[in-house]
Coordinates of C-alpha atoms in Angstrom, one line a residue:
Chain A
M1 CA 7.0 1.5 -2.7
S2 CA 8.2 5.3 -2.3
S3 CA 11.5 5.4 0.5
E4 CA 9.7 7.1 3.2
P5 CA 11.2 10.7 4.2
S6 CA 11.8 10.8 8.4
S7 CA 9.7 13.4 10.1
H8 CA 12.7 15.8 11.2
R9 CA 13.4 17.0 8.2
F10 CA 10.1 18.5 7.6
T11 CA 10.1 21.9 6.1
W12 CA 7.4 23.9 6.6
W13 CA 8.3 26.0 3.1
P14 CA 6.6 24.2 0.9
L15 CA 3.4 23.5 3.1
L16 CA 2.8 27.3 3.7
V17 CA 4.0 28.4 -0.6
I18 CA 0.5 26.3 -1.4
G19 CA -1.5 27.5 1.8
L20 CA -1.0 31.8 0.8
F21 CA -1.4 30.2 -3.5
L22 CA -5.0 28.3 -2.5
V23 CA -6.0 31.0 -0.3
V24 CA -5.6 33.8 -3.1
A25 CA -6.0 31.8 -6.1
P26 CA -10.0 31.5 -6.6
H27 CA -9.5 35.5 -6.4
L28 CA -7.6 35.4 -10.1
M29 CA -10.1 32.9 -11.3
D30 CA -12.4 33.3 -13.9
R31 CA -15.9 31.3 -12.7
Y32 CA -14.8 27.9 -14.4
P33 CA -11.7 27.8 -13.3
R34 CA -12.4 28.3 -9.8
Y35 CA -14.9 25.8 -10.0
V36 CA -13.2 23.5 -11.5
L37 CA -10.3 24.4 -8.7
T38 CA -12.9 23.6 -6.1
E39 CA -13.8 19.9 -8.4
V40 CA -9.2 19.6 -8.0
I41 CA -9.4 19.9 -4.5
M42 CA -12.4 17.7 -2.8
W43 CA -11.3 14.9 -5.7
G44 CA -7.6 15.4 -4.2
L45 CA -8.9 14.5 -1.0
F46 CA -10.5 11.5 -2.3
A47 CA -7.2 10.7 -3.8
L48 CA -5.6 11.1 -0.6
G49 CA -8.2 8.1 1.1
F50 CA -6.6 6.0 -1.0
D51 CA -3.1 6.8 -0.6
I52 CA -3.7 6.0 3.1
I53 CA -4.5 2.6 2.4
F54 CA -2.9 2.1 -0.8
G55 CA 0.3 4.1 -0.8
K56 CA 0.7 3.5 3.0
A57 CA -0.7 0.2 3.9
G58 CA 0.1 -1.2 0.7
L59 CA -3.4 -2.8 0.5
L60 CA -4.9 -2.2 -3.4
N61 CA -8.8 -1.3 -2.2
F62 CA -10.1 -1.0 -6.1
G63 CA -14.1 0.4 -4.5
M64 CA -12.8 3.6 -3.4
S65 CA -16.7 4.8 -4.7
S66 CA -18.7 3.2 -1.9
F67 CA -17.1 5.5 0.4
F68 CA -17.1 8.5 -1.4
A69 CA -21.2 8.0 -2.6
L70 CA -22.2 7.0 0.9
G71 CA -20.7 10.4 2.5
A72 CA -22.2 12.3 0.0
Y73 CA -25.3 10.6 0.0
G74 CA -24.8 10.6 4.3
F75 CA -24.4 14.3 4.3
V76 CA -27.9 14.9 1.6
Y77 CA -30.5 13.0 4.5
G78 CA -27.8 14.6 7.7
V79 CA -29.4 17.7 6.2
Q80 CA -32.5 17.0 4.8
Y81 CA -34.1 14.8 7.5
V82 CA -32.0 15.4 10.1
Y83 CA -31.6 19.1 10.9
P84 CA -30.2 21.8 8.0
S85 CA -26.6 22.4 9.5
V86 CA -23.4 21.8 7.1
W87 CA -21.7 20.9 9.9
L88 CA -23.8 18.1 11.2
G89 CA -24.1 16.7 7.4
L90 CA -20.1 16.5 7.5
A91 CA -20.3 15.1 10.5
S92 CA -23.5 12.5 9.6
G93 CA -21.7 11.5 6.1
M94 CA -18.4 11.0 7.9
M95 CA -20.2 8.2 10.4
V96 CA -21.9 6.9 7.5
A97 CA -18.7 5.8 5.4
F98 CA -17.1 5.3 9.1
V99 CA -19.6 2.4 10.5
F100 CA -19.5 1.2 6.1
S101 CA -15.6 1.2 6.8
L102 CA -15.3 -0.4 9.9
V103 CA -18.0 -3.5 9.1
S104 CA -16.6 -4.1 5.0
G105 CA -13.5 -3.2 6.5
W106 CA -13.4 -5.8 9.2
I107 CA -14.2 -8.9 6.7
V108 CA -12.1 -7.8 4.2
T109 CA -8.2 -6.9 6.0
R110 CA -8.8 -10.9 6.6
F111 CA -7.6 -10.9 2.9
S112 CA -4.0 -10.5 1.0
S113 CA -2.7 -9.4 -2.2
H114 CA -5.5 -10.3 -5.0
Y115 CA -8.3 -11.5 -2.4
F116 CA -8.8 -8.7 -1.0
V117 CA -8.8 -6.7 -4.5
V118 CA -11.3 -8.6 -5.6
F119 CA -13.4 -8.7 -2.0
T120 CA -13.3 -4.9 -2.6
I121 CA -14.7 -4.7 -5.9
V122 CA -17.5 -7.0 -5.4
I123 CA -18.6 -5.4 -2.3
S124 CA -18.3 -2.0 -4.2
M125 CA -20.7 -3.5 -7.5
I126 CA -22.9 -4.6 -4.9
L127 CA -23.6 -1.3 -3.7
F128 CA -23.7 0.3 -6.6
L129 CA -26.2 -1.9 -8.4
L130 CA -28.3 -1.5 -4.8
A131 CA -28.2 2.6 -5.2
M132 CA -29.1 2.4 -8.5
N133 CA -32.3 -0.1 -7.8
L134 CA -33.4 2.1 -4.6
R135 CA -35.0 4.2 -6.5
V136 CA -37.1 5.2 -3.7
V137 CA -34.0 6.5 -1.6
T138 CA -31.1 7.0 -3.5
G139 CA -33.3 8.5 -6.9
A140 CA -30.7 6.5 -8.6
D141 CA -29.3 7.9 -11.5
E142 CA -31.4 11.1 -11.4
G143 CA -30.2 11.9 -7.8
I144 CA -31.4 13.9 -5.0
N145 CA -31.2 17.7 -5.0
I146 CA -30.8 19.7 -2.3
R147 CA -31.1 23.1 -0.8
L148 CA -28.4 23.9 0.9
P149 CA -28.5 25.7 4.0
D150 CA -26.3 28.0 4.9
L151 CA -22.5 28.2 6.9
G152 CA -22.9 29.1 9.9
I153 CA -19.7 30.1 11.9
L154 CA -19.8 31.5 15.5
G155 CA -23.1 33.2 14.6
W156 CA -22.2 35.2 11.7
H157 CA -23.9 33.4 8.2
F158 CA -22.7 32.7 4.8
S159 CA -24.2 32.0 2.6
L160 CA -23.6 28.4 -0.2
R161 CA -24.4 30.2 -2.9
S162 CA -21.7 32.0 -3.7
P163 CA -18.9 29.9 -5.2
F164 CA -16.4 31.4 -2.7
T165 CA -18.0 30.1 0.4
K166 CA -18.4 26.6 -1.3
Y167 CA -14.7 27.1 -1.9
Y168 CA -13.7 28.3 1.5
L169 CA -15.6 25.7 3.0
I170 CA -14.2 23.3 1.5
L171 CA -10.3 24.0 1.1
G172 CA -10.8 24.3 4.6
V173 CA -11.8 20.9 4.9
A174 CA -9.5 19.2 2.7
A175 CA -6.2 20.9 4.5
V176 CA -7.9 20.2 8.0
A177 CA -8.2 15.9 6.5
F178 CA -4.6 16.7 5.5
L179 CA -3.1 17.8 8.3
G180 CA -4.5 15.1 10.8
V181 CA -3.6 12.5 7.9
R182 CA 0.0 13.8 8.1
R183 CA 0.4 14.0 11.8
F184 CA -1.0 10.5 12.2
F185 CA 1.3 9.1 9.5
D186 CA 4.6 11.0 12.1
S187 CA 2.5 9.1 15.2
P188 CA 3.4 5.7 17.0
L189 CA 0.7 4.3 15.2
G190 CA 1.1 5.3 11.9
R191 CA 4.4 4.8 10.9
A192 CA 3.1 1.0 12.5
V193 CA 1.1 0.9 9.6
V194 CA 4.3 2.0 7.1
A195 CA 5.9 -1.4 9.0
V196 CA 3.5 -3.1 8.6
R197 CA 3.6 -3.1 4.2
E198 CA 7.1 -2.6 3.9
N199 CA 7.5 -6.5 6.4
E200 CA 5.0 -7.4 7.8
E201 CA 6.2 -10.7 9.1
R202 CA 9.0 -8.6 11.1
A203 CA 6.5 -5.8 12.7
R204 CA 4.5 -8.7 13.9
M205 CA 7.7 -10.3 15.5
I206 CA 8.6 -6.8 17.4
G207 CA 4.8 -6.7 19.1
Y208 CA 2.0 -4.8 16.0
N209 CA -1.0 -6.7 15.7
T210 CA -0.9 -6.6 12.4
A211 CA -4.2 -6.9 11.2
Y212 CA -5.6 -4.2 13.5
L213 CA -3.4 -1.9 11.9
R214 CA -4.5 -2.9 8.6
L215 CA -8.2 -2.6 9.9
V216 CA -7.4 0.9 11.1
A217 CA -5.5 2.3 7.7
Y218 CA -9.0 0.9 5.9
T219 CA -10.9 2.7 8.2
L220 CA -9.2 5.9 8.2
S221 CA -8.6 5.4 4.6
G222 CA -12.8 4.6 4.2
T223 CA -13.7 7.7 6.5
V224 CA -12.0 10.1 4.3
A225 CA -12.8 9.3 1.4
G226 CA -16.3 9.8 3.4
L227 CA -15.0 13.8 3.8
A228 CA -14.5 13.8 0.6
G229 CA -17.5 12.8 -0.2
T230 CA -19.4 14.9 1.6
L231 CA -18.4 17.9 -0.4
Y232 CA -19.7 17.0 -3.4
P233 CA -23.5 17.9 -2.5
I234 CA -21.7 21.3 -1.2
L235 CA -20.3 22.0 -4.3
N236 CA -23.3 20.8 -6.8
S237 CA -26.6 20.5 -4.2
S238 CA -27.2 17.3 -5.7
T239 CA -26.0 14.0 -5.3
N240 CA -27.1 10.7 -7.6
A241 CA -26.0 6.9 -7.5
E242 CA -23.7 6.8 -10.0
L243 CA -20.7 8.6 -7.6
F244 CA -20.8 4.9 -6.7
F245 CA -19.6 3.0 -10.0
W246 CA -16.4 1.8 -10.1
I247 CA -15.2 3.7 -12.6
L248 CA -14.6 6.6 -9.3
S249 CA -12.8 4.2 -7.8
G250 CA -10.1 3.8 -11.0
K251 CA -10.2 7.2 -11.1
A252 CA -8.8 7.5 -7.0
V253 CA -5.8 5.0 -8.2
L254 CA -4.5 6.9 -11.3
W255 CA -4.4 10.2 -9.7
T256 CA -2.7 9.1 -6.8
V257 CA -0.6 7.1 -8.7
V258 CA 0.3 9.4 -11.1
G259 CA 1.1 12.1 -8.0
G260 CA 3.6 10.0 -6.3
A261 CA 1.7 7.2 -4.3
G262 CA 2.3 7.0 0.4
T263 CA 3.6 10.5 -0.6
L264 CA 0.2 11.9 0.4
W265 CA 1.1 15.5 -1.5
G266 CA 1.4 13.2 -4.3
A267 CA -2.7 12.5 -4.4
F268 CA -3.6 16.6 -4.9
L269 CA -1.3 16.7 -7.6
G270 CA -2.3 13.8 -9.5
A271 CA -6.4 14.7 -9.3
A272 CA -5.1 18.1 -10.1
L273 CA -3.0 17.4 -13.0
L274 CA -5.3 14.8 -14.4
V275 CA -8.6 16.7 -14.0
T276 CA -7.0 20.0 -15.3
A277 CA -5.4 18.1 -19.0
E278 CA -8.8 16.5 -18.7
D279 CA -10.9 19.4 -19.5
V280 CA -8.6 21.1 -22.0
F281 CA -8.0 18.2 -23.7
S282 CA -12.2 17.3 -23.7
S283 CA -12.6 21.2 -25.3
W284 CA -9.9 20.9 -27.4
L285 CA -10.9 17.5 -29.3
V286 CA -14.9 16.3 -28.3
N287 CA -14.5 13.1 -29.4
F288 CA -10.9 12.3 -29.3
Y289 CA -9.5 13.1 -26.0
P290 CA -8.8 10.4 -24.1
I291 CA -6.5 9.6 -26.5
L292 CA -4.7 12.6 -24.8
V293 CA -4.9 11.4 -21.4
G294 CA -3.5 8.1 -22.1
I295 CA -0.7 9.3 -23.9
L296 CA -0.1 12.0 -21.0
L297 CA -0.4 8.8 -19.0
I298 CA 1.8 6.6 -20.8
A299 CA 4.6 9.6 -20.7
I300 CA 4.5 9.9 -16.8
I301 CA 4.7 6.6 -16.4
Q302 CA 7.6 5.9 -18.5
L303 CA 9.2 9.2 -17.0
A304 CA 8.4 9.0 -13.6
P305 CA 7.3 5.5 -12.1
K306 CA 7.3 6.1 -8.9
G307 CA 4.8 9.2 -9.9
I308 CA 5.3 12.5 -10.2
L309 CA 6.4 13.1 -6.1
G310 CA 7.5 9.9 -5.5
T311 CA 10.4 10.1 -7.8
L312 CA 11.1 13.4 -6.9
F313 CA 11.0 12.4 -3.1
A314 CA 13.2 9.8 -4.5
A315 CA 15.7 11.8 -6.4
L316 CA 16.2 14.2 -3.4
A317 CA 16.5 11.5 -0.9
G318 CA 19.6 9.8 -3.3
R319 CA 21.7 13.1 -3.6
R320 CA 20.9 14.2 -0.3
A321 CA 22.4 10.8 1.1
A322 CA 25.2 10.8 -1.4
H323 CA 26.3 14.4 0.4
E324 CA 26.3 12.8 3.8
A325 CA 27.9 10.2 2.6
G326 CA 30.7 12.2 0.4
G327 CA 30.9 15.2 3.9
G328 CA 30.8 12.4 5.9
S329 CA 34.0 10.8 5.1
Chain B
M1 CA 11.6 -25.4 40.7
K2 CA 9.2 -24.1 38.4
S3 CA 10.7 -20.4 38.0
E4 CA 14.7 -22.3 37.8
F5 CA 13.7 -22.8 33.9
I6 CA 12.7 -19.0 31.9
L7 CA 11.4 -21.1 29.3
R8 CA 10.1 -24.9 29.0
T9 CA 8.3 -26.5 26.9
E10 CA 6.3 -30.4 27.9
S11 CA 6.6 -32.8 25.3
L12 CA 6.2 -30.4 22.1
S13 CA 5.8 -32.2 19.0
V14 CA 4.6 -30.2 15.3
S15 CA 2.9 -32.3 11.9
F16 CA 2.8 -31.5 9.1
G17 CA 0.1 -33.3 7.8
G18 CA 1.8 -37.2 8.0
L19 CA 5.9 -35.8 8.7
T20 CA 6.8 -35.0 12.1
A21 CA 8.7 -31.8 12.0
L22 CA 9.3 -32.2 16.2
N23 CA 8.7 -34.7 18.0
R24 CA 7.4 -35.1 21.9
V25 CA 10.1 -32.4 22.3
D26 CA 10.8 -31.5 26.5
F27 CA 13.4 -28.1 26.2
E28 CA 14.3 -26.3 29.1
M29 CA 16.4 -23.1 29.0
R30 CA 18.2 -22.2 33.0
E31 CA 17.4 -18.3 33.8
G32 CA 20.8 -16.2 32.8
E33 CA 22.4 -19.3 29.9
I34 CA 23.0 -19.3 26.9
Q35 CA 21.8 -22.5 25.4
A36 CA 22.9 -23.5 21.5
V37 CA 20.6 -25.6 19.6
I38 CA 22.3 -27.5 16.9
G39 CA 21.4 -30.8 14.4
P40 CA 21.5 -31.8 11.1
N41 CA 19.6 -30.0 8.4
G42 CA 15.7 -31.2 9.3
A43 CA 16.7 -31.5 12.8
G44 CA 13.2 -29.2 13.6
K45 CA 15.0 -26.1 14.7
T46 CA 13.8 -23.6 13.2
T47 CA 10.3 -25.1 13.7
L48 CA 10.9 -25.2 17.1
F49 CA 11.8 -21.6 17.5
N50 CA 8.9 -20.9 14.9
V51 CA 6.0 -22.0 18.2
L52 CA 8.5 -20.5 21.0
S53 CA 7.7 -17.4 19.0
G54 CA 3.9 -17.8 18.2
N55 CA 4.4 -18.2 14.5
L56 CA 3.3 -22.2 14.6
R57 CA 0.4 -22.9 16.6
P58 CA 1.8 -27.2 18.3
T59 CA 0.2 -30.5 17.4
E60 CA 0.2 -31.5 21.1
G61 CA 2.1 -30.0 24.1
R62 CA 3.2 -26.8 25.8
V63 CA 5.2 -23.3 25.9
V64 CA 5.8 -22.7 29.2
F65 CA 7.6 -18.6 29.3
K66 CA 8.2 -17.0 33.5
G67 CA 6.4 -20.0 34.7
E68 CA 3.4 -18.5 31.8
D69 CA 2.0 -20.8 29.2
I70 CA 2.3 -19.2 26.2
T71 CA 1.3 -21.9 23.8
G72 CA -0.8 -20.8 20.3
L73 CA -0.6 -16.7 21.4
P74 CA -0.1 -14.6 18.1
P75 CA 3.4 -13.7 17.4
Y76 CA 2.5 -10.2 19.2
E77 CA 1.6 -11.0 22.0
V78 CA 4.4 -13.3 22.5
C79 CA 6.8 -10.4 21.8
R80 CA 5.3 -7.9 24.4
R81 CA 5.9 -10.6 27.4
G82 CA 8.6 -10.4 26.5
L83 CA 10.6 -13.2 23.8
S84 CA 11.9 -11.2 21.1
K85 CA 13.3 -13.8 18.0
T86 CA 15.8 -12.3 14.6
F87 CA 15.6 -14.0 12.0
Q88 CA 17.7 -16.6 9.7
K89 CA 16.9 -14.6 6.5
T90 CA 17.5 -11.0 7.6
S91 CA 14.2 -9.7 8.1
I92 CA 14.6 -5.8 7.6
F93 CA 12.1 -1.8 7.3
P94 CA 14.4 -2.2 3.8
D95 CA 12.9 1.5 3.1
L96 CA 13.0 3.0 6.2
T97 CA 15.6 4.5 7.9
V98 CA 18.3 2.5 9.8
F99 CA 17.1 4.8 13.2
E100 CA 13.1 4.0 12.2
N101 CA 13.9 0.2 12.0
V102 CA 15.2 0.3 15.3
R103 CA 12.6 2.7 16.8
L104 CA 9.6 0.5 15.3
G105 CA 10.3 -2.7 18.0
A106 CA 11.9 0.2 20.9
H107 CA 8.4 2.3 20.7
T108 CA 6.6 -1.7 21.6
G109 CA 9.1 -1.6 24.5
H110 CA 10.3 1.5 26.3
G111 CA 6.7 3.7 24.4
T112 CA 4.4 5.8 26.6
G113 CA 2.3 7.7 26.3
N114 CA -0.2 8.6 23.2
P115 CA 0.3 6.1 20.0
I116 CA -1.8 8.7 18.2
L117 CA -1.6 12.2 19.4
R118 CA 2.2 12.7 19.5
S119 CA 4.8 12.4 16.5
A120 CA 6.9 9.6 16.7
S121 CA 10.7 11.3 17.1
S122 CA 8.9 12.8 20.5
D123 CA 9.1 10.1 22.7
R124 CA 12.0 10.7 24.7
A125 CA 12.4 7.7 26.7
V126 CA 12.5 5.7 23.1
V127 CA 14.9 8.3 20.7
E128 CA 17.2 7.7 24.0
K129 CA 17.0 3.9 24.2
V130 CA 17.2 4.1 20.1
E131 CA 20.4 6.1 19.5
E132 CA 22.1 3.8 22.3
L133 CA 20.9 0.4 20.8
L134 CA 22.7 2.6 17.2
L135 CA 26.3 3.3 18.9
M136 CA 26.0 -0.9 20.5
G137 CA 25.9 -1.6 17.0
G138 CA 28.3 0.9 15.2
L139 CA 25.6 1.9 13.3
Q140 CA 24.6 5.9 14.5
D141 CA 26.6 6.6 11.5
Q142 CA 24.6 5.7 9.3
K143 CA 21.3 6.0 11.8
D144 CA 19.6 8.2 8.5
Q145 CA 20.4 5.8 5.6
P146 CA 17.3 3.7 4.2
A147 CA 18.4 -0.1 5.9
G148 CA 18.4 -1.0 2.4
N149 CA 21.7 0.4 1.9
L150 CA 23.9 -1.0 4.3
S151 CA 26.3 -4.2 3.5
H152 CA 25.4 -7.7 4.6
G153 CA 27.6 -7.6 7.8
D154 CA 26.0 -4.6 9.0
Q155 CA 22.2 -5.9 8.7
R156 CA 22.8 -9.1 10.2
L157 CA 23.4 -6.5 13.0
L158 CA 20.5 -4.6 13.0
E159 CA 18.9 -7.5 12.5
I160 CA 19.6 -8.7 16.6
L161 CA 18.7 -4.6 17.4
I162 CA 15.9 -4.8 16.1
G163 CA 15.5 -8.0 17.8
I164 CA 16.7 -6.2 21.1
S165 CA 14.8 -2.8 20.6
T166 CA 11.4 -4.8 22.6
R167 CA 13.1 -4.6 25.4
P168 CA 12.9 -8.6 25.7
E169 CA 14.2 -11.4 28.4
L170 CA 15.0 -14.1 26.4
L171 CA 16.3 -13.3 23.0
L172 CA 15.9 -16.0 20.4
L173 CA 19.0 -15.7 17.4
D174 CA 18.2 -17.7 14.5
E175 CA 21.8 -18.5 12.7
P176 CA 23.1 -14.8 13.2
S177 CA 26.4 -16.0 11.5
A178 CA 24.2 -16.6 8.4
G179 CA 26.2 -15.9 4.7
L180 CA 28.8 -14.0 6.7
S181 CA 32.3 -14.1 6.6
A182 CA 34.6 -15.8 8.7
K183 CA 35.7 -12.1 9.8
E184 CA 33.0 -11.3 10.0
T185 CA 31.9 -13.7 11.9
R186 CA 34.5 -13.2 15.1
Y187 CA 33.4 -9.6 14.7
I188 CA 29.2 -10.5 15.2
T189 CA 29.7 -13.9 18.4
Q190 CA 32.4 -11.2 20.1
W191 CA 30.1 -8.8 19.7
I192 CA 27.0 -11.0 20.6
K193 CA 29.7 -12.0 23.9
E194 CA 29.4 -8.3 25.5
L195 CA 26.2 -7.9 24.4
S196 CA 24.7 -11.1 26.6
Q197 CA 27.3 -9.6 28.9
T198 CA 25.6 -5.7 28.6
T199 CA 21.5 -6.5 28.0
I200 CA 20.0 -9.7 27.3
R201 CA 21.4 -12.5 29.8
N202 CA 18.9 -15.2 28.2
I203 CA 19.6 -16.1 24.3
V204 CA 18.9 -19.1 23.2
I205 CA 21.2 -19.3 19.7
V206 CA 20.5 -21.6 15.9
E207 CA 24.3 -22.0 14.2
H208 CA 25.7 -24.3 12.2
D209 CA 29.0 -23.3 13.3
M210 CA 30.6 -25.3 15.7
D211 CA 33.3 -22.1 16.6
V212 CA 30.0 -20.1 17.1
V213 CA 28.5 -22.8 19.7
T214 CA 32.3 -23.2 21.2
E215 CA 32.6 -19.6 21.9
L216 CA 29.3 -18.3 23.1
A217 CA 26.6 -21.4 25.0
D218 CA 26.5 -22.6 27.9
S219 CA 25.3 -25.6 27.5
V220 CA 23.7 -27.3 23.9
C221 CA 20.5 -29.4 23.0
V222 CA 21.0 -31.1 19.8
L223 CA 18.1 -32.3 17.9
N224 CA 17.7 -34.6 15.7
Y225 CA 14.3 -35.8 13.5
G226 CA 12.3 -34.1 15.5
E227 CA 14.1 -35.3 18.9
V228 CA 15.9 -34.1 21.2
L229 CA 19.1 -36.4 21.0
C230 CA 21.2 -35.4 23.8
R231 CA 22.1 -31.7 26.1
G232 CA 24.8 -30.7 28.2
T233 CA 27.6 -28.7 27.8
V234 CA 29.5 -28.1 24.6
G235 CA 32.7 -30.5 25.7
E236 CA 29.8 -33.1 26.8
V237 CA 27.8 -32.9 24.1
K238 CA 30.9 -32.7 20.8
C239 CA 32.4 -36.4 23.2
N240 CA 29.1 -38.0 22.8
P241 CA 29.7 -40.7 20.0
Q242 CA 25.9 -40.6 18.6
V243 CA 26.6 -36.4 18.0
Q244 CA 29.4 -37.6 16.0
D245 CA 27.3 -39.7 14.0
V246 CA 24.7 -37.6 13.0
Y247 CA 26.2 -34.3 13.0
L248 CA 29.9 -33.3 14.2
G249 CA 31.5 -36.6 12.7
R250 CA 34.5 -38.5 14.4
P251 CA 37.3 -36.8 15.4
V252 CA 40.6 -38.1 12.8

């Protein structure tokens, strides 16, 4: 696990630089790279959901795809059958993921280590099989297409047929969620979640209900992943039952671990790197590109065992500590 | 007469299968005293501590703390009621900073306001308490270091600081001198003595080092095979022939 930087060293400029870049970027890009960037932000938010439960709470949830898919279907059903509003879709998708993660979390957070992992896989496989067989409800592998309503903001209407509207909506949702999650892990409750990861027995002995804290982390993680899922139909005007498949859970694990588990930023960096790499490699070598992606993964994990940002932050913290020790004496 | 004891147990028994770890133990702790629990290995000292702190549910009997039955409550509830425990094997949060190690406990004892909507480092009452505790332990210069980087002696101090950060009324110290050199042991003994005069009046201490016991304890409880062998002042216990037989050895 990465060491935890304390909050008072927080610096604003990286946030500002990255924020500015993301606001300007779509105007400097062609249609396709713009689509990939939009997709990367969505996948990054999904991986952020995984980083909450894995990087911060130390629990390997291998069933993240369920939350994402439920978020996507929650959006589609909300918009099609309740009221044609994007905001309602975001809320209904998140709500479905929230309720599901609360209920499933209530069961699985009682288990630890391997039992926990196996339970999360089993639950997500059950959901996948259900979704593939309930063709009437989910459309199975063909999915459901959706006509997106206009995005209304304070009386203004923006068409979601425009890739720019899609981009800024997805960026906005991801940014708000990211800042919220950062804020949470700076709060006493969020720090307590990290304490449970670090030493559960001690955390319990200094007054923390650790089972409750695990459920909090699990539910927050599932809700954020579900929110990412609501962005899928916004981006693609459709959803399908294959989103429930475990391979999506596996991708969340890869992106987070490559970017740096527990860093929150790492989820986005990992998604950006691997989604782009897969895209570029597959256009070069249609049949053999997974080999190149595999080589890239091995190289990253060899060079940066804590993930790219995890290793970078640890090195910076080490240098700072050495500097302080030298300067203090 | 009840209020005289801050903590007592009523015929406390713990069995693991066929093994009886504690057998009808009546442990009593007066308000304002430091009591030592001694006894040979396997006498049930750690089992007793684990029952008192809520880590272990007794097979029989009750634990009464401040006149309230706390038997079978989970550790976090016991802690919130004012009973704190430190561990024999150092148990800290190694990757978190020294400051945050203490802050996590201080939040339980001193935290105010909403636990989500504000930053953990913005609660003045908590931060001041943490600074005070770090100063008391002499760890203020290392407060931004990961706790795992501290020397073993400093980790033992941090262990106790975490223990008192929750603002307990009673502190259970499980072998605070474990793994320390003779010099470090003398230091931490004096340090605990000062602590008992300034910060926390009620301490139960499990200890093998009789010098530490002699220096700190107002009274001693001797356990052997899960039963209370005898109790009294340090002098009384040292002269007891039974205690000499099972634990201390006879003076030559």
